[in-house]
């Protein structure tokens, strides 16, 4: 890989990548070659009357993939890393069409049309290397803490969350639904005695909205643990996990993130501030913003406001908003023992945007059934789910977190369209 | 966790899990409690005239989840690990219905109906802890070798493999398809200059068959690497990866697998034997089995036969069958330079069953288009995919491997129904 070249002694090397720049001069030809790790200058004195290699370079198109062998030379005068490779063999492996359909200033929609070319940009390549490191740190933390990895099915016989925003799939003689979350099956693992489980996988929402935070398919980071006393146990796991993720990203990519995004990755301190939602709304109101909602929920501007307050007051990029009203939470959230109007739940806000919802679950089946009826749900349709609770189940809780949102907020990008490998929205199924 | 108890000194402990056995005797009550890590005996002398705890234990149902505190005592006379816990407090957290709907000898279909109870069996719990360790070892190997993790979309505008066995999803004003594999998007990463990528995620096949090896949704283990010279480079990566996976499983679970499955996990030696398919068919024929197929492919019995031959001859549980005929491979497999009738491809056979298909891909777009037409495919429908190759792409190759199959064969289980968290088949969408 190109990033390893500066550490090699002068001598014979082979490099491979795509052509980023060509300077085809009379006396000398230069090619800047890039791979996933960096870029390097290739050079060749032009022979009188040209030869095969010099003609190949003259006819080269930007973006073509080439494999080159030659002599590595350290030379302080070369701006690009103080090295260059003197071309000896030059093979065009994959020739590019001459015209790049996107430019630096193309719209996000145009860039998404040509996502495979857009992803060649070093910043976007870095996004996915950061994703790799972040996820691996999360999984390593889970594995070290005896969690079991599960792969829940995405094809279900009944909706996992609600009848809204649901994709239906004709399935042999019947109809299946695409999982909106792994909720049911994460909880099933608790009844199965798995103890602590995690999953990183796709979730699907037939969501017709076009915001920077929503997609019809997204990567959901999920965990669920047995024997919680309240949502506090879930939040503690959640924040420790994020510390592990941010520590790994800072260590492995901190310098590069600084260079390409001008961002200093900070490992968050724990415990993250915890603020009951009602109190958060009061704080926001005291700052002069009244959340314009009829229900008890926050809105995106309210989340930005409370985030700003927490940053100013506690220096934290993260805040848990806790104890959401029963009216705005799903039936399976456990309610306060002393106030049925509040739930043992939280949202995690990061840099002004919600990235996660967590809760203690209601595991007492008769209470769970009553709460489902209370929300107007059809308990017949929930029969399989409710069965999970009839044969013994421990108290438990967990969270789901949007991976694309975490990356978007970590790298100060404007939309999850930038941090999703291939974005899916109401009018986007391509490429 | 219960597995940690033997290492603790005598004294106060709290344990939690589900009730596996109750011996409700006149003078003393015993409960065997199990969690995901093991089981332990709880004991309590029965007071004259009973009290709250003794009554609770008398009324206890098997499978109920309880939390118990008491005094840990090491006592060599106790068969179960040489320890017991003398009950002081006893809390029923999740009470089970008294009748377990499945028994040890229930049919697989009945057990799948009650999968969440079936998964409490220690062998099945172990399957998923082995899965966790195996996957984590694979990902760690990839991360250490600079692979990037991607999450490809499962909703696609056109089929990824073929028009057969395809789930269709009504998608706003249009129709989407569920990805049969991440093939297109793994290859897109090569054009994007990602170099080396991996993904473990769901794949969907509307496959109406009912074999032990097929499902409509399965977990696919995928990798793709740039700059391969042939499928040999892919096979080398593949076998190193499996060595990493098996090494980790043997280290972490070897003893338990021996105890519960009576299997000695063996870390395979590399290189795995490689046998061109035509040669393999001759070997099988020489053993007296003529593959009853009109085309050039192997059949399951042929795979068992060649596997037996390789085990006898080389002592290997794994064999790469290579150079499949063009007629039985997808259009995107690269063909031999000197024989267009053969491809740079392989299947990996493990203990008699195919677990994976790999290949070098055809990256020369004009050849790729010709091969698609040659297979009778509609190049219009492939337009987006073919575009990936028009703007420069390196040579590349990769594989897809069924996670459920690997676990099934590793643990000598009869079906992927046992090794899939929640199996999906033509007539199974529940639980």
Short mmCIF file of N, CA and C in Angstrom, two decimals, chain B residues 141-246:
data_model
loop_
_atom_site.label_atom_id
_atom_site.label_comp_id
_atom_site.label_asym_id
_atom_site.label_seq_id
_atom_site.Cartn_x
_atom_site.Cartn_y
_atom_site.Cartn_z
N UNK B 141 -9.30 -10.54 12.00
CA UNK B 141 -8.31 -10.84 10.95
C UNK B 141 -8.42 -9.79 9.84
N UNK B 142 -9.64 -9.52 9.42
CA UNK B 142 -9.84 -8.53 8.35
C UNK B 142 -9.32 -7.16 8.78
N UNK B 143 -9.70 -6.75 9.98
CA UNK B 143 -9.29 -5.41 10.44
C UNK B 143 -7.77 -5.32 10.50
N UNK B 144 -7.14 -6.38 10.99
CA UNK B 144 -5.67 -6.38 11.07
C UNK B 144 -5.03 -6.37 9.68
N UNK B 145 -5.77 -6.80 8.68
CA UNK B 145 -5.24 -6.79 7.31
C UNK B 145 -5.82 -5.63 6.48
N UNK B 146 -6.25 -4.56 7.18
CA UNK B 146 -6.65 -3.32 6.49
C UNK B 146 -7.88 -3.44 5.61
N UNK B 147 -8.78 -4.36 5.93
CA UNK B 147 -10.05 -4.43 5.21
C UNK B 147 -10.99 -3.36 5.76
N UNK B 148 -11.90 -2.91 4.91
CA UNK B 148 -12.93 -1.95 5.31
C UNK B 148 -14.26 -2.69 5.43
N UNK B 149 -14.99 -2.43 6.51
CA UNK B 149 -16.30 -3.04 6.68
C UNK B 149 -17.36 -2.20 5.98
N UNK B 150 -18.17 -2.83 5.15
CA UNK B 150 -19.26 -2.10 4.49
C UNK B 150 -20.60 -2.74 4.83
N UNK B 151 -21.65 -1.94 4.73
CA UNK B 151 -23.02 -2.44 4.87
C UNK B 151 -23.74 -2.12 3.59
N UNK B 152 -23.85 -3.11 2.72
CA UNK B 152 -24.49 -2.87 1.43
C UNK B 152 -26.00 -2.90 1.61
N UNK B 153 -26.72 -2.15 0.77
CA UNK B 153 -28.19 -2.13 0.90
C UNK B 153 -28.80 -3.47 0.52
N UNK B 154 -29.86 -3.82 1.22
CA UNK B 154 -30.59 -5.05 0.91
C UNK B 154 -31.76 -4.76 -0.02
N UNK B 155 -32.12 -3.48 -0.16
CA UNK B 155 -33.14 -3.07 -1.12
C UNK B 155 -32.43 -2.61 -2.39
N UNK B 156 -32.77 -3.26 -3.51
CA UNK B 156 -32.09 -2.97 -4.77
C UNK B 156 -33.11 -2.69 -5.87
N UNK B 157 -32.66 -1.95 -6.88
CA UNK B 157 -33.55 -1.64 -8.01
C UNK B 157 -33.60 -2.77 -9.02
N UNK B 158 -32.59 -3.65 -9.02
CA UNK B 158 -32.58 -4.78 -9.95
C UNK B 158 -31.97 -5.99 -9.25
N UNK B 159 -32.24 -7.18 -9.74
CA UNK B 159 -31.75 -8.39 -9.07
C UNK B 159 -30.22 -8.41 -9.01
N UNK B 160 -29.66 -8.94 -7.92
CA UNK B 160 -28.20 -8.99 -7.82
C UNK B 160 -27.63 -10.25 -8.44
N UNK B 161 -28.44 -11.29 -8.55
CA UNK B 161 -27.89 -12.55 -9.06
C UNK B 161 -28.68 -13.06 -10.28
N UNK B 162 -29.96 -13.24 -10.11
CA UNK B 162 -30.76 -13.74 -11.24
C UNK B 162 -32.21 -13.39 -10.97
N UNK B 163 -33.05 -13.59 -11.96
CA UNK B 163 -34.48 -13.30 -11.80
C UNK B 163 -35.18 -14.42 -11.02
N UNK B 164 -34.48 -15.55 -10.87
CA UNK B 164 -35.07 -16.65 -10.11
C UNK B 164 -34.89 -16.40 -8.63
N UNK B 165 -35.74 -16.95 -7.80
CA UNK B 165 -35.60 -16.91 -6.35
C UNK B 165 -35.44 -15.50 -5.81
N UNK B 166 -36.32 -14.63 -6.28
CA UNK B 166 -36.19 -13.22 -5.98
C UNK B 166 -37.42 -12.73 -5.22
N UNK B 167 -37.20 -12.07 -4.08
CA UNK B 167 -38.32 -11.43 -3.37
C UNK B 167 -38.50 -10.01 -3.90
N UNK B 168 -39.76 -9.66 -4.21
CA UNK B 168 -40.08 -8.32 -4.68
C UNK B 168 -40.74 -7.54 -3.55
N UNK B 169 -40.42 -6.27 -3.48
CA UNK B 169 -40.98 -5.41 -2.43
C UNK B 169 -41.63 -4.18 -3.06
N UNK B 170 -42.94 -4.01 -2.92
CA UNK B 170 -43.53 -2.74 -3.37
C UNK B 170 -42.84 -1.59 -2.63
N UNK B 171 -42.32 -0.63 -3.40
CA UNK B 171 -41.46 0.41 -2.83
C UNK B 171 -41.94 1.77 -3.32
N UNK B 172 -42.75 2.45 -2.51
CA UNK B 172 -43.35 3.72 -2.94
C UNK B 172 -43.98 3.55 -4.33
N UNK B 173 -43.54 4.30 -5.33
CA UNK B 173 -44.17 4.20 -6.64
C UNK B 173 -43.58 3.08 -7.51
N UNK B 174 -42.59 2.36 -6.97
CA UNK B 174 -41.90 1.40 -7.82
C UNK B 174 -41.76 0.05 -7.11
N UNK B 175 -40.87 -0.80 -7.60
CA UNK B 175 -40.66 -2.11 -7.00
C UNK B 175 -39.18 -2.26 -6.67
N UNK B 176 -38.90 -2.77 -5.48
CA UNK B 176 -37.51 -3.08 -5.11
C UNK B 176 -37.36 -4.59 -5.03
N UNK B 177 -36.12 -5.04 -4.99
CA UNK B 177 -35.83 -6.46 -4.82
C UNK B 177 -34.95 -6.62 -3.60
N UNK B 178 -35.13 -7.72 -2.91
CA UNK B 178 -34.24 -8.00 -1.78
C UNK B 178 -32.96 -8.62 -2.30
N UNK B 179 -31.84 -8.14 -1.80
CA UNK B 179 -30.54 -8.60 -2.30
C UNK B 179 -30.35 -10.09 -2.07
N UNK B 180 -30.06 -10.81 -3.13
CA UNK B 180 -29.76 -12.24 -3.03
C UNK B 180 -28.33 -12.46 -2.56
N UNK B 181 -27.53 -11.43 -2.70
CA UNK B 181 -26.14 -11.43 -2.23
C UNK B 181 -25.66 -9.99 -2.32
N UNK B 182 -24.56 -9.65 -1.66
CA UNK B 182 -24.03 -8.29 -1.81
C UNK B 182 -23.11 -8.14 -3.02
N UNK B 183 -23.20 -9.08 -3.96
CA UNK B 183 -22.26 -9.16 -5.09
C UNK B 183 -22.00 -7.81 -5.79
N UNK B 184 -23.05 -7.16 -6.28
CA UNK B 184 -22.86 -5.91 -7.04
C UNK B 184 -22.11 -4.87 -6.21
N UNK B 185 -22.51 -4.77 -4.95
CA UNK B 185 -22.02 -3.66 -4.13
C UNK B 185 -20.66 -3.94 -3.53
N UNK B 186 -20.34 -5.23 -3.39
CA UNK B 186 -18.95 -5.57 -3.03
C UNK B 186 -18.03 -5.16 -4.16
N UNK B 187 -18.47 -5.44 -5.39
CA UNK B 187 -17.64 -5.09 -6.54
C UNK B 187 -17.55 -3.58 -6.72
N UNK B 188 -18.64 -2.88 -6.39
CA UNK B 188 -18.62 -1.42 -6.48
C UNK B 188 -17.49 -0.85 -5.61
N UNK B 189 -17.27 -1.46 -4.46
CA UNK B 189 -16.22 -0.97 -3.56
C UNK B 189 -14.84 -1.06 -4.22
N UNK B 190 -14.69 -1.99 -5.15
CA UNK B 190 -13.41 -2.12 -5.85
C UNK B 190 -13.22 -0.91 -6.78
N UNK B 191 -14.30 -0.54 -7.49
CA UNK B 191 -14.23 0.64 -8.36
C UNK B 191 -14.04 1.90 -7.53
N UNK B 192 -14.52 1.88 -6.29
CA UNK B 192 -14.38 3.04 -5.41
C UNK B 192 -13.00 3.11 -4.76
N UNK B 193 -12.16 2.14 -5.08
CA UNK B 193 -10.81 2.17 -4.54
C UNK B 193 -10.71 1.79 -3.07
N UNK B 194 -11.69 1.02 -2.56
CA UNK B 194 -11.65 0.61 -1.16
C UNK B 194 -10.59 -0.48 -0.91
N UNK B 195 -10.19 -1.14 -1.97
CA UNK B 195 -9.11 -2.11 -1.85
C UNK B 195 -9.57 -3.47 -1.36
N UNK B 196 -9.85 -3.56 -0.05
CA UNK B 196 -10.25 -4.85 0.52
C UNK B 196 -11.44 -4.60 1.43
N UNK B 197 -12.51 -5.32 1.24
CA UNK B 197 -13.71 -5.07 2.05
C UNK B 197 -14.32 -6.37 2.55
N UNK B 198 -15.13 -6.24 3.61
CA UNK B 198 -15.89 -7.39 4.11
C UNK B 198 -17.25 -6.94 4.59
N UNK B 199 -18.13 -7.90 4.66
CA UNK B 199 -19.47 -7.66 5.20
C UNK B 199 -20.02 -8.98 5.73
N UNK B 200 -20.65 -8.94 6.88
CA UNK B 200 -21.44 -10.09 7.35
C UNK B 200 -22.86 -9.57 7.51
N UNK B 201 -23.78 -10.09 6.71
CA UNK B 201 -25.13 -9.56 6.74
C UNK B 201 -26.11 -10.52 6.09
N UNK B 202 -27.41 -10.13 6.12
CA UNK B 202 -28.42 -11.04 5.59
C UNK B 202 -28.46 -11.06 4.06
N UNK B 203 -28.84 -12.19 3.51
CA UNK B 203 -29.12 -12.32 2.08
C UNK B 203 -30.41 -13.10 1.97
N UNK B 204 -31.13 -12.88 0.88
CA UNK B 204 -32.49 -13.38 0.75
C UNK B 204 -32.65 -14.18 -0.55
N UNK B 205 -33.21 -15.36 -0.45
CA UNK B 205 -33.51 -16.16 -1.65
C UNK B 205 -34.92 -16.72 -1.53
N UNK B 206 -35.74 -16.43 -2.50
CA UNK B 206 -37.10 -16.99 -2.51
C UNK B 206 -37.03 -18.43 -2.99
N UNK B 207 -36.28 -19.22 -2.26
CA UNK B 207 -35.94 -20.58 -2.63
C UNK B 207 -37.00 -21.52 -2.05
N UNK B 208 -37.74 -22.21 -2.91
CA UNK B 208 -38.83 -23.05 -2.39
C UNK B 208 -38.36 -24.39 -1.84
N UNK B 209 -37.06 -24.61 -1.70
CA UNK B 209 -36.61 -25.96 -1.31
C UNK B 209 -36.56 -26.13 0.21
N UNK B 210 -36.58 -27.39 0.61
CA UNK B 210 -36.70 -27.74 2.03
C UNK B 210 -35.50 -28.58 2.52
N UNK B 211 -34.33 -28.36 1.94
CA UNK B 211 -33.18 -29.16 2.36
C UNK B 211 -32.64 -28.66 3.70
N UNK B 212 -31.66 -29.39 4.22
CA UNK B 212 -31.01 -29.01 5.48
C UNK B 212 -30.08 -27.82 5.29
N UNK B 213 -29.82 -27.43 4.03
CA UNK B 213 -28.79 -26.43 3.74
C UNK B 213 -29.37 -25.11 3.22
N UNK B 214 -30.67 -25.06 2.96
CA UNK B 214 -31.24 -23.87 2.32
C UNK B 214 -32.21 -23.13 3.23
N UNK B 215 -32.23 -21.82 3.08
CA UNK B 215 -33.13 -20.96 3.83
C UNK B 215 -33.52 -19.81 2.93
N UNK B 216 -34.60 -19.13 3.25
CA UNK B 216 -34.99 -17.97 2.44
C UNK B 216 -34.24 -16.72 2.90
N UNK B 217 -33.71 -16.77 4.11
CA UNK B 217 -32.88 -15.67 4.62
C UNK B 217 -31.71 -16.30 5.35
N UNK B 218 -30.52 -15.87 5.04
CA UNK B 218 -29.36 -16.46 5.71
C UNK B 218 -28.30 -15.39 5.91
N UNK B 219 -27.36 -15.69 6.81
CA UNK B 219 -26.29 -14.74 7.07
C UNK B 219 -25.11 -15.07 6.16
N UNK B 220 -24.78 -14.11 5.33
CA UNK B 220 -23.72 -14.30 4.34
C UNK B 220 -22.44 -13.61 4.80
N UNK B 221 -21.35 -14.35 4.74
CA UNK B 221 -20.04 -13.82 5.11
C UNK B 221 -19.32 -13.51 3.80
N UNK B 222 -19.01 -12.25 3.58
CA UNK B 222 -18.51 -11.83 2.27
C UNK B 222 -17.22 -11.03 2.36
N UNK B 223 -16.33 -11.27 1.42
CA UNK B 223 -15.13 -10.44 1.31
C UNK B 223 -14.80 -10.27 -0.17
N UNK B 224 -14.12 -9.19 -0.48
CA UNK B 224 -13.73 -8.91 -1.87
C UNK B 224 -12.43 -8.12 -1.82
N UNK B 225 -11.47 -8.51 -2.66
CA UNK B 225 -10.16 -7.85 -2.63
C UNK B 225 -9.70 -7.45 -4.02
N UNK B 226 -9.03 -6.31 -4.05
CA UNK B 226 -8.50 -5.80 -5.31
C UNK B 226 -7.16 -6.45 -5.66
N UNK B 227 -6.80 -6.35 -6.92
CA UNK B 227 -5.48 -6.69 -7.41
C UNK B 227 -5.16 -8.17 -7.33
N UNK B 228 -6.17 -9.02 -7.47
CA UNK B 228 -5.87 -10.45 -7.52
C UNK B 228 -5.38 -10.81 -8.91
N UNK B 229 -4.50 -11.81 -8.96
CA UNK B 229 -4.04 -12.31 -10.25
C UNK B 229 -4.92 -13.46 -10.72
N UNK B 230 -5.53 -14.13 -9.77
CA UNK B 230 -6.47 -15.21 -10.10
C UNK B 230 -7.24 -15.55 -8.83
N UNK B 231 -8.09 -16.58 -8.91
CA UNK B 231 -8.84 -17.03 -7.73
C UNK B 231 -7.90 -17.57 -6.66
N UNK B 232 -6.69 -17.89 -7.02
CA UNK B 232 -5.72 -18.39 -6.03
C UNK B 232 -5.53 -17.37 -4.90
N UNK B 233 -5.48 -16.08 -5.24
CA UNK B 233 -5.33 -15.04 -4.21
C UNK B 233 -6.52 -15.02 -3.26
N UNK B 234 -7.70 -15.27 -3.82
CA UNK B 234 -8.91 -15.28 -2.99
C UNK B 234 -8.88 -16.49 -2.05
N UNK B 235 -8.51 -17.64 -2.59
CA UNK B 235 -8.45 -18.86 -1.77
C UNK B 235 -7.44 -18.72 -0.64
N UNK B 236 -6.34 -18.05 -0.92
CA UNK B 236 -5.33 -17.88 0.15
C UNK B 236 -5.89 -17.04 1.29
N UNK B 237 -6.58 -15.95 0.92
CA UNK B 237 -7.22 -15.13 1.96
C UNK B 237 -8.26 -15.96 2.72
N UNK B 238 -9.04 -16.70 1.97
CA UNK B 238 -10.15 -17.47 2.55
C UNK B 238 -9.64 -18.50 3.57
N UNK B 239 -8.59 -19.20 3.23
CA UNK B 239 -8.13 -20.25 4.14
C UNK B 239 -7.44 -19.66 5.37
N UNK B 240 -6.75 -18.55 5.20
CA UNK B 240 -6.13 -17.90 6.37
C UNK B 240 -7.19 -17.43 7.35
N UNK B 241 -8.27 -16.91 6.77
CA UNK B 241 -9.38 -16.42 7.56
C UNK B 241 -10.01 -17.56 8.37
N UNK B 242 -10.20 -18.70 7.73
CA UNK B 242 -10.80 -19.83 8.43
C UNK B 242 -9.88 -20.34 9.53
N UNK B 243 -8.59 -20.32 9.29
CA UNK B 243 -7.64 -20.72 10.33
C UNK B 243 -7.81 -19.79 11.55
N UNK B 244 -7.93 -18.50 11.28
CA UNK B 244 -8.13 -17.54 12.39
C UNK B 244 -9.42 -17.86 13.14
N UNK B 245 -10.48 -18.16 12.41
CA UNK B 245 -11.77 -18.46 13.03
C UNK B 245 -11.73 -19.74 13.85
N UNK B 246 -11.18 -20.79 13.28
CA UNK B 246 -11.14 -22.08 13.99
C UNK B 246 -10.19 -22.02 15.18
#
